[in-house]
């Protein structure tokens, strides 16, 4: 298939995805389509996800802001999240190093103690 | 030649900013022979290039229709290519997406921008065209909501973990005809752009 034909097909598919039939504009369906789910409730923060992120940050002794800025999914993958999550080079080793430290549990505890006494916006 | 398109269906999301700074980082820090192709009729990247005093990247003005032939001609001369795609132009975005190695969907972290970006990603995924979301103009301290959304989305699509923060350095550098790697090499903006480049190289190496 020539790239020009393929480009036209891609553009047509995007337009089709953007189109909302007039009859449906008054009511938005939810269904179980994960694609619609991702655009339906952007930025609603499930409590479970927040708890999981905090737990992982403590477990790996990673500063919560670093976790957010440098690679949430990297931490999750190191914790066993499915393999299709992209991993930033270098961070996996850093996290593994944290996890392998003999004092990692103590370090996590210290992080938790610092956070309980510090102001942060998470 | 590795080619990247920086695009979105919305305007003002930071596509040109990413194109410009990424190309400078590639050329000056990572020593790649780099070309920046501007197919946006606004020619913002071209005008930035005209303000430059430094060598590299080479900036070329073109259009979406000429892109396939142009990429073919440049492939033997350059190592890295960034295509700055205009917003509000599905044809240009689609044309770029089928002709480059990976398309970056540069999007601001809000519902109105992310929603169409995800729709485009779904189409690109359907056509097996490599792509990734890049969050731009992010707040300096990303919220848990944004982090949670990124984590959730990463299970179905690619989103670069490094976010481009809303920093004055990005715009100040552009005003001076520079990239952040030149303007403030020790600054956060330069680190972010390096991380994005490294991610791209890692991802494209894995796919080859």
mmCIF file of C-alpha atoms in Angstrom:
data_model
loop_
_atom_site.group_PDB
_atom_site.id
_atom_site.type_symbol
_atom_site.label_atom_id
_atom_site.label_comp_id
_atom_site.label_asym_id
_atom_site.label_seq_id
_atom_site.Cartn_x
_atom_site.Cartn_y
_atom_site.Cartn_z
ATOM 1 C CA UNK A 1 0.000 0.000 0.000
ATOM 2 C CA UNK A 2 1.452 3.372 -0.922
ATOM 3 C CA UNK A 3 2.110 5.762 1.938
ATOM 4 C CA UNK A 4 -0.245 8.299 0.357
ATOM 5 C CA UNK A 5 -3.160 5.861 0.369
ATOM 6 C CA UNK A 6 -2.339 4.765 3.899
ATOM 7 C CA UNK A 7 -2.117 8.397 5.063
ATOM 8 C CA UNK A 8 -5.572 9.067 3.615
ATOM 9 C CA UNK A 9 -6.941 6.049 5.426
ATOM 10 C CA UNK A 10 -5.376 7.153 8.707
ATOM 11 C CA UNK A 11 -6.838 10.662 8.321
ATOM 12 C CA UNK A 12 -10.272 9.232 7.517
ATOM 13 C CA UNK A 13 -10.139 6.956 10.548
ATOM 14 C CA UNK A 14 -9.208 9.862 12.834
ATOM 15 C CA UNK A 15 -12.081 11.964 11.485
ATOM 16 C CA UNK A 16 -14.438 9.070 12.025
ATOM 17 C CA UNK A 17 -13.268 8.678 15.597
ATOM 18 C CA UNK A 18 -13.792 12.364 16.266
ATOM 19 C CA UNK A 19 -17.324 12.403 14.841
ATOM 20 C CA UNK A 20 -20.164 12.356 17.343
ATOM 21 C CA UNK A 21 -23.582 11.620 15.800
ATOM 22 C CA UNK A 22 -26.007 14.418 16.573
ATOM 23 C CA UNK A 23 -28.545 11.987 17.967
ATOM 24 C CA UNK A 24 -26.089 10.910 20.671
ATOM 25 C CA UNK A 25 -24.723 14.250 21.808
ATOM 26 C CA UNK A 26 -27.278 14.484 24.584
ATOM 27 C CA UNK A 27 -26.173 11.238 26.228
ATOM 28 C CA UNK A 28 -22.745 9.702 26.442
ATOM 29 C CA UNK A 29 -22.530 5.949 26.626
ATOM 30 C CA UNK A 30 -19.971 4.321 28.849
ATOM 31 C CA UNK A 31 -19.976 0.613 28.040
ATOM 32 C CA UNK A 32 -16.962 -1.529 28.803
ATOM 33 C CA UNK A 33 -14.763 -0.268 25.990
ATOM 34 C CA UNK A 34 -11.468 0.586 27.636
ATOM 35 C CA UNK A 35 -10.797 3.234 24.989
ATOM 36 C CA UNK A 36 -13.934 5.114 25.939
ATOM 37 C CA UNK A 37 -13.088 4.560 29.573
ATOM 38 C CA UNK A 38 -9.779 6.351 29.206
ATOM 39 C CA UNK A 39 -11.402 9.454 27.777
ATOM 40 C CA UNK A 40 -14.500 9.325 29.917
ATOM 41 C CA UNK A 41 -13.062 10.079 33.316
ATOM 42 C CA UNK A 42 -9.674 11.639 32.826
ATOM 43 C CA UNK A 43 -7.927 12.577 36.028
ATOM 44 C CA UNK A 44 -10.365 10.990 38.412
ATOM 45 C CA UNK A 45 -7.828 9.552 40.815
ATOM 46 C CA UNK A 46 -8.847 6.157 42.139
ATOM 47 C CA UNK A 47 -7.976 5.821 45.770
ATOM 48 C CA UNK A 48 -6.472 2.407 45.115
ATOM 49 C CA UNK A 49 -4.046 3.843 42.560
ATOM 50 C CA UNK A 50 -2.918 6.541 44.982
ATOM 51 C CA UNK A 51 -2.374 4.010 47.723
ATOM 52 C CA UNK A 52 -0.445 1.771 45.329
ATOM 53 C CA UNK A 53 1.830 4.606 44.241
ATOM 54 C CA UNK A 54 2.547 5.633 47.814
ATOM 55 C CA UNK A 55 3.288 2.036 48.759
ATOM 56 C CA UNK A 56 5.662 1.589 45.868
ATOM 57 C CA UNK A 57 7.450 4.832 46.632
ATOM 58 C CA UNK A 58 8.012 3.720 50.213
ATOM 59 C CA UNK A 59 9.021 0.231 49.202
ATOM 60 C CA UNK A 60 11.702 1.439 46.838
ATOM 61 C CA UNK A 61 12.793 4.375 48.937
ATOM 62 C CA UNK A 62 11.969 6.738 46.112
ATOM 63 C CA UNK A 63 10.959 10.298 46.746
ATOM 64 C CA UNK A 64 7.334 10.724 45.762
ATOM 65 C CA UNK A 65 8.060 13.725 43.533
ATOM 66 C CA UNK A 66 10.821 11.795 41.795
ATOM 67 C CA UNK A 67 8.389 8.976 41.264
ATOM 68 C CA UNK A 68 5.936 11.279 39.579
ATOM 69 C CA UNK A 69 8.506 13.132 37.534
ATOM 70 C CA UNK A 70 10.813 10.356 36.458
ATOM 71 C CA UNK A 71 8.741 7.300 35.783
ATOM 72 C CA UNK A 72 5.721 5.988 37.556
ATOM 73 C CA UNK A 73 5.419 3.104 35.152
ATOM 74 C CA UNK A 74 9.028 2.146 35.689
ATOM 75 C CA UNK A 75 8.376 1.592 39.350
ATOM 76 C CA UNK A 76 5.243 -0.353 38.570
ATOM 77 C CA UNK A 77 7.052 -2.599 36.134
ATOM 78 C CA UNK A 78 9.761 -3.299 38.655
ATOM 79 C CA UNK A 79 6.964 -4.260 40.998
ATOM 80 C CA UNK A 80 5.556 -6.737 38.482
ATOM 81 C CA UNK A 81 3.175 -4.687 36.361
ATOM 82 C CA UNK A 82 2.607 -6.193 32.850
ATOM 83 C CA UNK A 83 5.470 -6.021 30.402
ATOM 84 C CA UNK A 84 3.944 -3.622 27.908
ATOM 85 C CA UNK A 85 4.783 -0.698 30.159
ATOM 86 C CA UNK A 86 7.713 1.335 28.793
ATOM 87 C CA UNK A 87 10.750 1.442 31.024
ATOM 88 C CA UNK A 88 13.008 4.446 31.120
ATOM 89 C CA UNK A 89 16.621 3.370 30.685
ATOM 90 C CA UNK A 90 18.583 3.317 33.890
ATOM 91 C CA UNK A 91 15.731 3.683 36.293
ATOM 92 C CA UNK A 92 15.019 -0.024 36.507
ATOM 93 C CA UNK A 93 18.579 -0.610 37.703
ATOM 94 C CA UNK A 94 18.237 2.183 40.204
ATOM 95 C CA UNK A 95 15.024 0.761 41.563
ATOM 96 C CA UNK A 96 16.432 -2.747 41.699
ATOM 97 C CA UNK A 97 19.399 -1.389 43.572
ATOM 98 C CA UNK A 98 17.049 0.160 46.071
ATOM 99 C CA UNK A 99 15.086 -3.049 46.417
ATOM 100 C CA UNK A 100 18.231 -5.128 46.930
ATOM 101 C CA UNK A 101 19.686 -2.941 49.630
ATOM 102 C CA UNK A 102 19.860 -4.828 52.940
ATOM 103 C CA UNK A 103 18.532 -1.763 54.666
ATOM 104 C CA UNK A 104 15.786 -1.045 52.113
ATOM 105 C CA UNK A 105 13.060 -1.729 54.634
ATOM 106 C CA UNK A 106 14.681 0.633 57.106
ATOM 107 C CA UNK A 107 15.141 3.221 54.395
ATOM 108 C CA UNK A 108 11.485 2.952 53.440
ATOM 109 C CA UNK A 109 10.573 3.432 57.056
ATOM 110 C CA UNK A 110 12.729 6.544 57.275
ATOM 111 C CA UNK A 111 11.094 7.934 54.160
ATOM 112 C CA UNK A 112 7.679 7.327 55.669
ATOM 113 C CA UNK A 113 8.713 9.056 58.899
ATOM 114 C CA UNK A 114 10.070 12.057 56.996
ATOM 115 C CA UNK A 115 6.876 12.331 54.982
ATOM 116 C CA UNK A 116 4.664 12.107 58.018
ATOM 117 C CA UNK A 117 6.453 15.102 59.418
ATOM 118 C CA UNK A 118 6.813 17.046 56.135
ATOM 119 C CA UNK A 119 4.367 19.013 54.060
ATOM 120 C CA UNK A 120 3.832 17.689 50.576
ATOM 121 C CA UNK A 121 1.173 18.160 48.016
ATOM 122 C CA UNK A 122 0.472 14.561 47.125
ATOM 123 C CA UNK B 1 18.072 8.097 9.680
ATOM 124 C CA UNK B 2 15.692 7.987 12.624
ATOM 125 C CA UNK B 3 12.674 10.211 12.024
ATOM 126 C CA UNK B 4 10.230 11.563 14.562
ATOM 127 C CA UNK B 5 7.085 13.578 13.986
ATOM 128 C CA UNK B 6 5.900 16.003 16.646
ATOM 129 C CA UNK B 7 2.201 16.565 16.218
ATOM 130 C CA UNK B 8 -1.294 16.840 17.654
ATOM 131 C CA UNK B 9 -4.692 17.749 16.321
ATOM 132 C CA UNK B 10 -4.884 20.757 18.624
ATOM 133 C CA UNK B 11 -2.860 23.942 18.399
ATOM 134 C CA UNK B 12 -0.699 25.404 21.143
ATOM 135 C CA UNK B 13 0.193 22.118 22.794
ATOM 136 C CA UNK B 14 3.953 22.573 22.479
ATOM 137 C CA UNK B 15 4.650 20.607 19.301
ATOM 138 C CA UNK B 16 7.036 23.161 17.839
ATOM 139 C CA UNK B 17 8.715 23.688 21.191
ATOM 140 C CA UNK B 18 9.381 19.956 21.450
ATOM 141 C CA UNK B 19 10.550 19.821 17.829
ATOM 142 C CA UNK B 20 13.003 22.646 18.309
ATOM 143 C CA UNK B 21 14.483 21.597 21.638
ATOM 144 C CA UNK B 22 14.629 17.923 20.751
ATOM 145 C CA UNK B 23 16.516 18.685 17.551
ATOM 146 C CA UNK B 24 19.061 20.837 19.391
ATOM 147 C CA UNK B 25 19.565 18.190 22.056
ATOM 148 C CA UNK B 26 20.112 15.567 19.373
ATOM 149 C CA UNK B 27 22.559 17.739 17.460
ATOM 150 C CA UNK B 28 24.577 19.262 20.275
ATOM 151 C CA UNK B 29 24.533 16.823 23.152
ATOM 152 C CA UNK B 30 24.186 13.530 21.325
ATOM 153 C CA UNK B 31 26.173 14.613 18.252
ATOM 154 C CA UNK B 32 23.642 13.453 15.703
ATOM 155 C CA UNK B 33 23.525 15.022 12.245
ATOM 156 C CA UNK B 34 20.084 16.471 12.695
ATOM 157 C CA UNK B 35 17.503 18.028 10.415
ATOM 158 C CA UNK B 36 14.314 19.736 11.503
ATOM 159 C CA UNK B 37 11.601 19.740 8.820
ATOM 160 C CA UNK B 38 8.950 22.399 9.287
ATOM 161 C CA UNK B 39 5.709 21.538 7.488
ATOM 162 C CA UNK B 40 3.609 24.018 9.451
ATOM 163 C CA UNK B 41 2.446 26.967 7.357
ATOM 164 C CA UNK B 42 3.039 29.218 10.363
ATOM 165 C CA UNK B 43 6.769 28.469 9.942
ATOM 166 C CA UNK B 44 7.485 28.954 13.629
ATOM 167 C CA UNK B 45 10.346 26.453 13.576
ATOM 168 C CA UNK B 46 11.747 28.047 10.432
ATOM 169 C CA UNK B 47 11.723 31.494 12.016
ATOM 170 C CA UNK B 48 13.428 30.064 15.086
ATOM 171 C CA UNK B 49 16.098 28.603 12.826
ATOM 172 C CA UNK B 50 16.659 31.983 11.226
ATOM 173 C CA UNK B 51 17.426 33.439 14.659
ATOM 174 C CA UNK B 52 20.116 30.869 15.319
ATOM 175 C CA UNK B 53 23.833 31.550 15.270
ATOM 176 C CA UNK B 54 24.962 28.016 16.041
ATOM 177 C CA UNK B 55 25.489 25.229 13.535
ATOM 178 C CA UNK B 56 22.952 22.413 13.623
ATOM 179 C CA UNK B 57 20.256 21.374 13.347
ATOM 180 C CA UNK B 58 19.587 22.123 9.707
ATOM 181 C CA UNK B 59 16.083 23.583 9.385
ATOM 182 C CA UNK B 60 14.107 22.945 6.200
ATOM 183 C CA UNK B 61 10.708 24.398 5.316
ATOM 184 C CA UNK B 62 8.463 22.058 3.399
ATOM 185 C CA UNK B 63 4.916 20.766 3.239
ATOM 186 C CA UNK B 64 3.131 17.545 4.048
ATOM 187 C CA UNK B 65 2.805 16.444 0.426
ATOM 188 C CA UNK B 66 6.552 16.704 -0.150
ATOM 189 C CA UNK B 67 7.448 14.902 3.038
ATOM 190 C CA UNK B 68 7.860 11.348 1.728
ATOM 191 C CA UNK B 69 10.285 12.344 -1.026
ATOM 192 C CA UNK B 70 12.115 14.750 1.240
ATOM 193 C CA UNK B 71 12.641 12.137 3.932
ATOM 194 C CA UNK B 72 13.960 9.754 1.328
ATOM 195 C CA UNK B 73 16.450 12.305 0.020
ATOM 196 C CA UNK B 74 17.678 13.248 3.480
ATOM 197 C CA UNK B 75 18.020 9.706 4.794
ATOM 198 C CA UNK B 76 21.576 9.285 3.603
ATOM 199 C CA UNK B 77 22.739 12.644 4.871
ATOM 200 C CA UNK B 78 21.360 12.849 8.411
ATOM 201 C CA UNK B 79 21.135 10.624 11.476
ATOM 202 C CA UNK B 80 18.102 12.155 13.130
ATOM 203 C CA UNK B 81 15.096 14.023 11.778
ATOM 204 C CA UNK B 82 12.288 15.840 13.535
ATOM 205 C CA UNK B 83 9.180 16.813 11.604
ATOM 206 C CA UNK B 84 7.180 19.679 13.084
ATOM 207 C CA UNK B 85 3.573 18.955 12.147
ATOM 208 C CA UNK B 86 0.881 21.656 12.254
ATOM 209 C CA UNK B 87 -2.091 21.358 14.550
ATOM 210 C CA UNK B 88 -5.619 21.213 13.158
ATOM 211 C CA UNK B 89 -4.364 19.367 10.058
ATOM 212 C CA UNK B 90 -5.289 15.703 10.060
ATOM 213 C CA UNK B 91 -3.902 15.172 6.585
ATOM 214 C CA UNK B 92 -0.497 16.502 7.558
ATOM 215 C CA UNK B 93 -0.467 14.490 10.780
ATOM 216 C CA UNK B 94 -1.489 11.314 9.002
ATOM 217 C CA UNK B 95 1.024 11.872 6.227
ATOM 218 C CA UNK B 96 3.777 12.354 8.746
ATOM 219 C CA UNK B 97 2.713 9.367 10.836
ATOM 220 C CA UNK B 98 2.954 6.915 7.929
ATOM 221 C CA UNK B 99 6.361 8.196 6.850
ATOM 222 C CA UNK B 100 8.316 8.519 10.103
ATOM 223 C CA UNK B 101 9.625 5.988 12.582
ATOM 224 C CA UNK B 102 7.562 7.292 15.486
ATOM 225 C CA UNK B 103 4.964 9.997 16.051
ATOM 226 C CA UNK B 104 4.934 11.970 19.264
ATOM 227 C CA UNK B 105 1.467 13.176 20.228
ATOM 228 C CA UNK B 106 2.343 16.253 22.253
ATOM 229 C CA UNK B 107 -0.532 17.056 24.548
ATOM 230 C CA UNK B 108 -1.266 19.284 27.483
ATOM 231 C CA UNK B 109 -2.473 17.567 30.644
ATOM 232 C CA UNK B 110 -6.130 18.457 30.435
ATOM 233 C CA UNK B 111 -9.265 16.728 29.267
ATOM 234 C CA UNK B 112 -9.797 18.800 26.131
ATOM 235 C CA UNK B 113 -6.312 18.076 24.803
ATOM 236 C CA UNK B 114 -5.852 14.511 25.914
ATOM 237 C CA UNK B 115 -9.149 13.260 24.619
ATOM 238 C CA UNK B 116 -8.397 13.843 20.903
ATOM 239 C CA UNK B 117 -4.787 12.776 21.411
ATOM 240 C CA UNK B 118 -5.921 9.401 22.725
ATOM 241 C CA UNK B 119 -8.326 9.066 19.801
ATOM 242 C CA UNK B 120 -5.442 9.645 17.394
ATOM 243 C CA UNK B 121 -3.292 7.145 19.260
ATOM 244 C CA UNK B 122 -6.016 4.548 18.938
ATOM 245 C CA UNK B 123 -6.079 5.043 15.176
ATOM 246 C CA UNK B 124 -2.303 4.924 14.879
ATOM 247 C CA UNK B 125 -2.327 1.751 16.920
ATOM 248 C CA UNK B 126 -4.955 0.303 14.593
ATOM 249 C CA UNK B 127 -2.673 0.995 11.637
ATOM 250 C CA UNK B 128 0.375 -0.267 13.559
ATOM 251 C CA UNK B 129 2.106 3.093 13.313
ATOM 252 C CA UNK B 130 4.576 3.640 16.179
ATOM 253 C CA UNK B 131 3.580 6.512 18.419
ATOM 254 C CA UNK B 132 3.663 7.769 21.980
ATOM 255 C CA UNK B 133 2.002 10.445 24.053
ATOM 256 C CA UNK B 134 4.230 13.168 25.433
ATOM 257 C CA UNK B 135 2.721 15.334 28.155
ATOM 258 C CA UNK B 136 3.722 18.951 27.669
ATOM 259 C CA UNK B 137 3.242 22.137 29.670
ATOM 260 C CA UNK B 138 2.866 20.017 32.772
ATOM 261 C CA UNK B 139 2.783 21.685 36.189
ATOM 262 C CA UNK B 140 6.135 21.734 38.011
ATOM 263 C CA UNK B 141 4.783 19.321 40.605
ATOM 264 C CA UNK B 142 2.523 16.876 38.771
ATOM 265 C CA UNK B 143 -0.614 15.935 40.595
ATOM 266 C CA UNK B 144 -1.495 12.452 41.735
ATOM 267 C CA UNK B 145 -4.400 12.574 39.341
ATOM 268 C CA UNK B 146 -2.095 13.107 36.377
ATOM 269 C CA UNK B 147 0.259 10.400 37.566
ATOM 270 C CA UNK B 148 -2.607 7.999 38.048
ATOM 271 C CA UNK B 149 -3.966 8.734 34.603
ATOM 272 C CA UNK B 150 -0.556 8.157 33.036
ATOM 273 C CA UNK B 151 -0.182 4.892 34.861
ATOM 274 C CA UNK B 152 -3.610 3.748 33.755
ATOM 275 C CA UNK B 153 -3.076 4.818 30.150
ATOM 276 C CA UNK B 154 0.312 3.138 29.972
ATOM 277 C CA UNK B 155 -1.438 -0.209 30.262
ATOM 278 C CA UNK B 156 -3.128 0.322 26.895
ATOM 279 C CA UNK B 157 -0.801 2.700 25.053
ATOM 280 C CA UNK B 158 2.593 4.314 25.166
ATOM 281 C CA UNK B 159 3.153 7.481 27.145
ATOM 282 C CA UNK B 160 6.627 8.799 27.788
ATOM 283 C CA UNK B 161 7.277 8.861 31.495
ATOM 284 C CA UNK B 162 9.133 12.179 31.306
ATOM 285 C CA UNK B 163 6.787 15.120 31.151
ATOM 286 C CA UNK B 164 7.720 18.439 29.610
ATOM 287 C CA UNK B 165 7.211 20.912 32.423
ATOM 288 C CA UNK B 166 5.899 24.417 31.927
ATOM 289 C CA UNK B 167 9.227 26.212 32.358
ATOM 290 C CA UNK B 168 10.249 29.661 31.196
ATOM 291 C CA UNK B 169 13.508 28.241 29.841
ATOM 292 C CA UNK B 170 11.711 26.563 26.950
ATOM 293 C CA UNK B 171 10.266 29.816 25.632
ATOM 294 C CA UNK B 172 13.218 31.979 26.567
ATOM 295 C CA UNK B 173 15.531 29.723 24.590
ATOM 296 C CA UNK B 174 13.273 29.806 21.548
ATOM 297 C CA UNK B 175 13.171 33.594 21.654
ATOM 298 C CA UNK B 176 16.953 33.616 21.450
ATOM 299 C CA UNK B 177 17.075 31.061 18.649
ATOM 300 C CA UNK B 178 18.435 28.411 20.970
ATOM 301 C CA UNK B 179 17.518 25.070 22.457
ATOM 302 C CA UNK B 180 17.374 24.430 26.190
ATOM 303 C CA UNK B 181 20.499 22.289 25.909
ATOM 304 C CA UNK B 182 22.361 25.428 24.834
ATOM 305 C CA UNK B 183 20.475 27.962 26.919
ATOM 306 C CA UNK B 184 20.586 26.224 30.278
ATOM 307 C CA UNK B 185 22.419 22.905 29.987
ATOM 308 C CA UNK B 186 22.288 22.206 33.727
ATOM 309 C CA UNK B 187 18.647 23.123 34.045
ATOM 310 C CA UNK B 188 15.569 20.989 34.424
ATOM 311 C CA UNK B 189 14.329 21.680 30.907
ATOM 312 C CA UNK B 190 17.554 20.352 29.403
ATOM 313 C CA UNK B 191 17.304 17.222 31.573
ATOM 314 C CA UNK B 192 13.744 16.640 30.441
ATOM 315 C CA UNK B 193 14.658 16.934 26.782
ATOM 316 C CA UNK B 194 17.612 14.577 27.232
ATOM 317 C CA UNK B 195 15.312 12.047 28.845
ATOM 318 C CA UNK B 196 12.859 12.276 25.965
ATOM 319 C CA UNK B 197 15.642 11.755 23.428
ATOM 320 C CA UNK B 198 17.001 8.782 25.345
ATOM 321 C CA UNK B 199 13.559 7.250 25.545
ATOM 322 C CA UNK B 200 13.115 7.641 21.793
ATOM 323 C CA UNK B 201 16.445 5.993 21.064
ATOM 324 C CA UNK B 202 15.697 3.147 23.425
ATOM 325 C CA UNK B 203 12.210 2.574 22.017
ATOM 326 C CA UNK B 204 13.263 2.707 18.393
ATOM 327 C CA UNK B 205 16.256 0.509 18.967
ATOM 328 C CA UNK B 206 13.991 -2.052 20.553
ATOM 329 C CA UNK B 207 11.640 -1.986 17.573
ATOM 330 C CA UNK B 208 14.361 -2.399 14.955
#
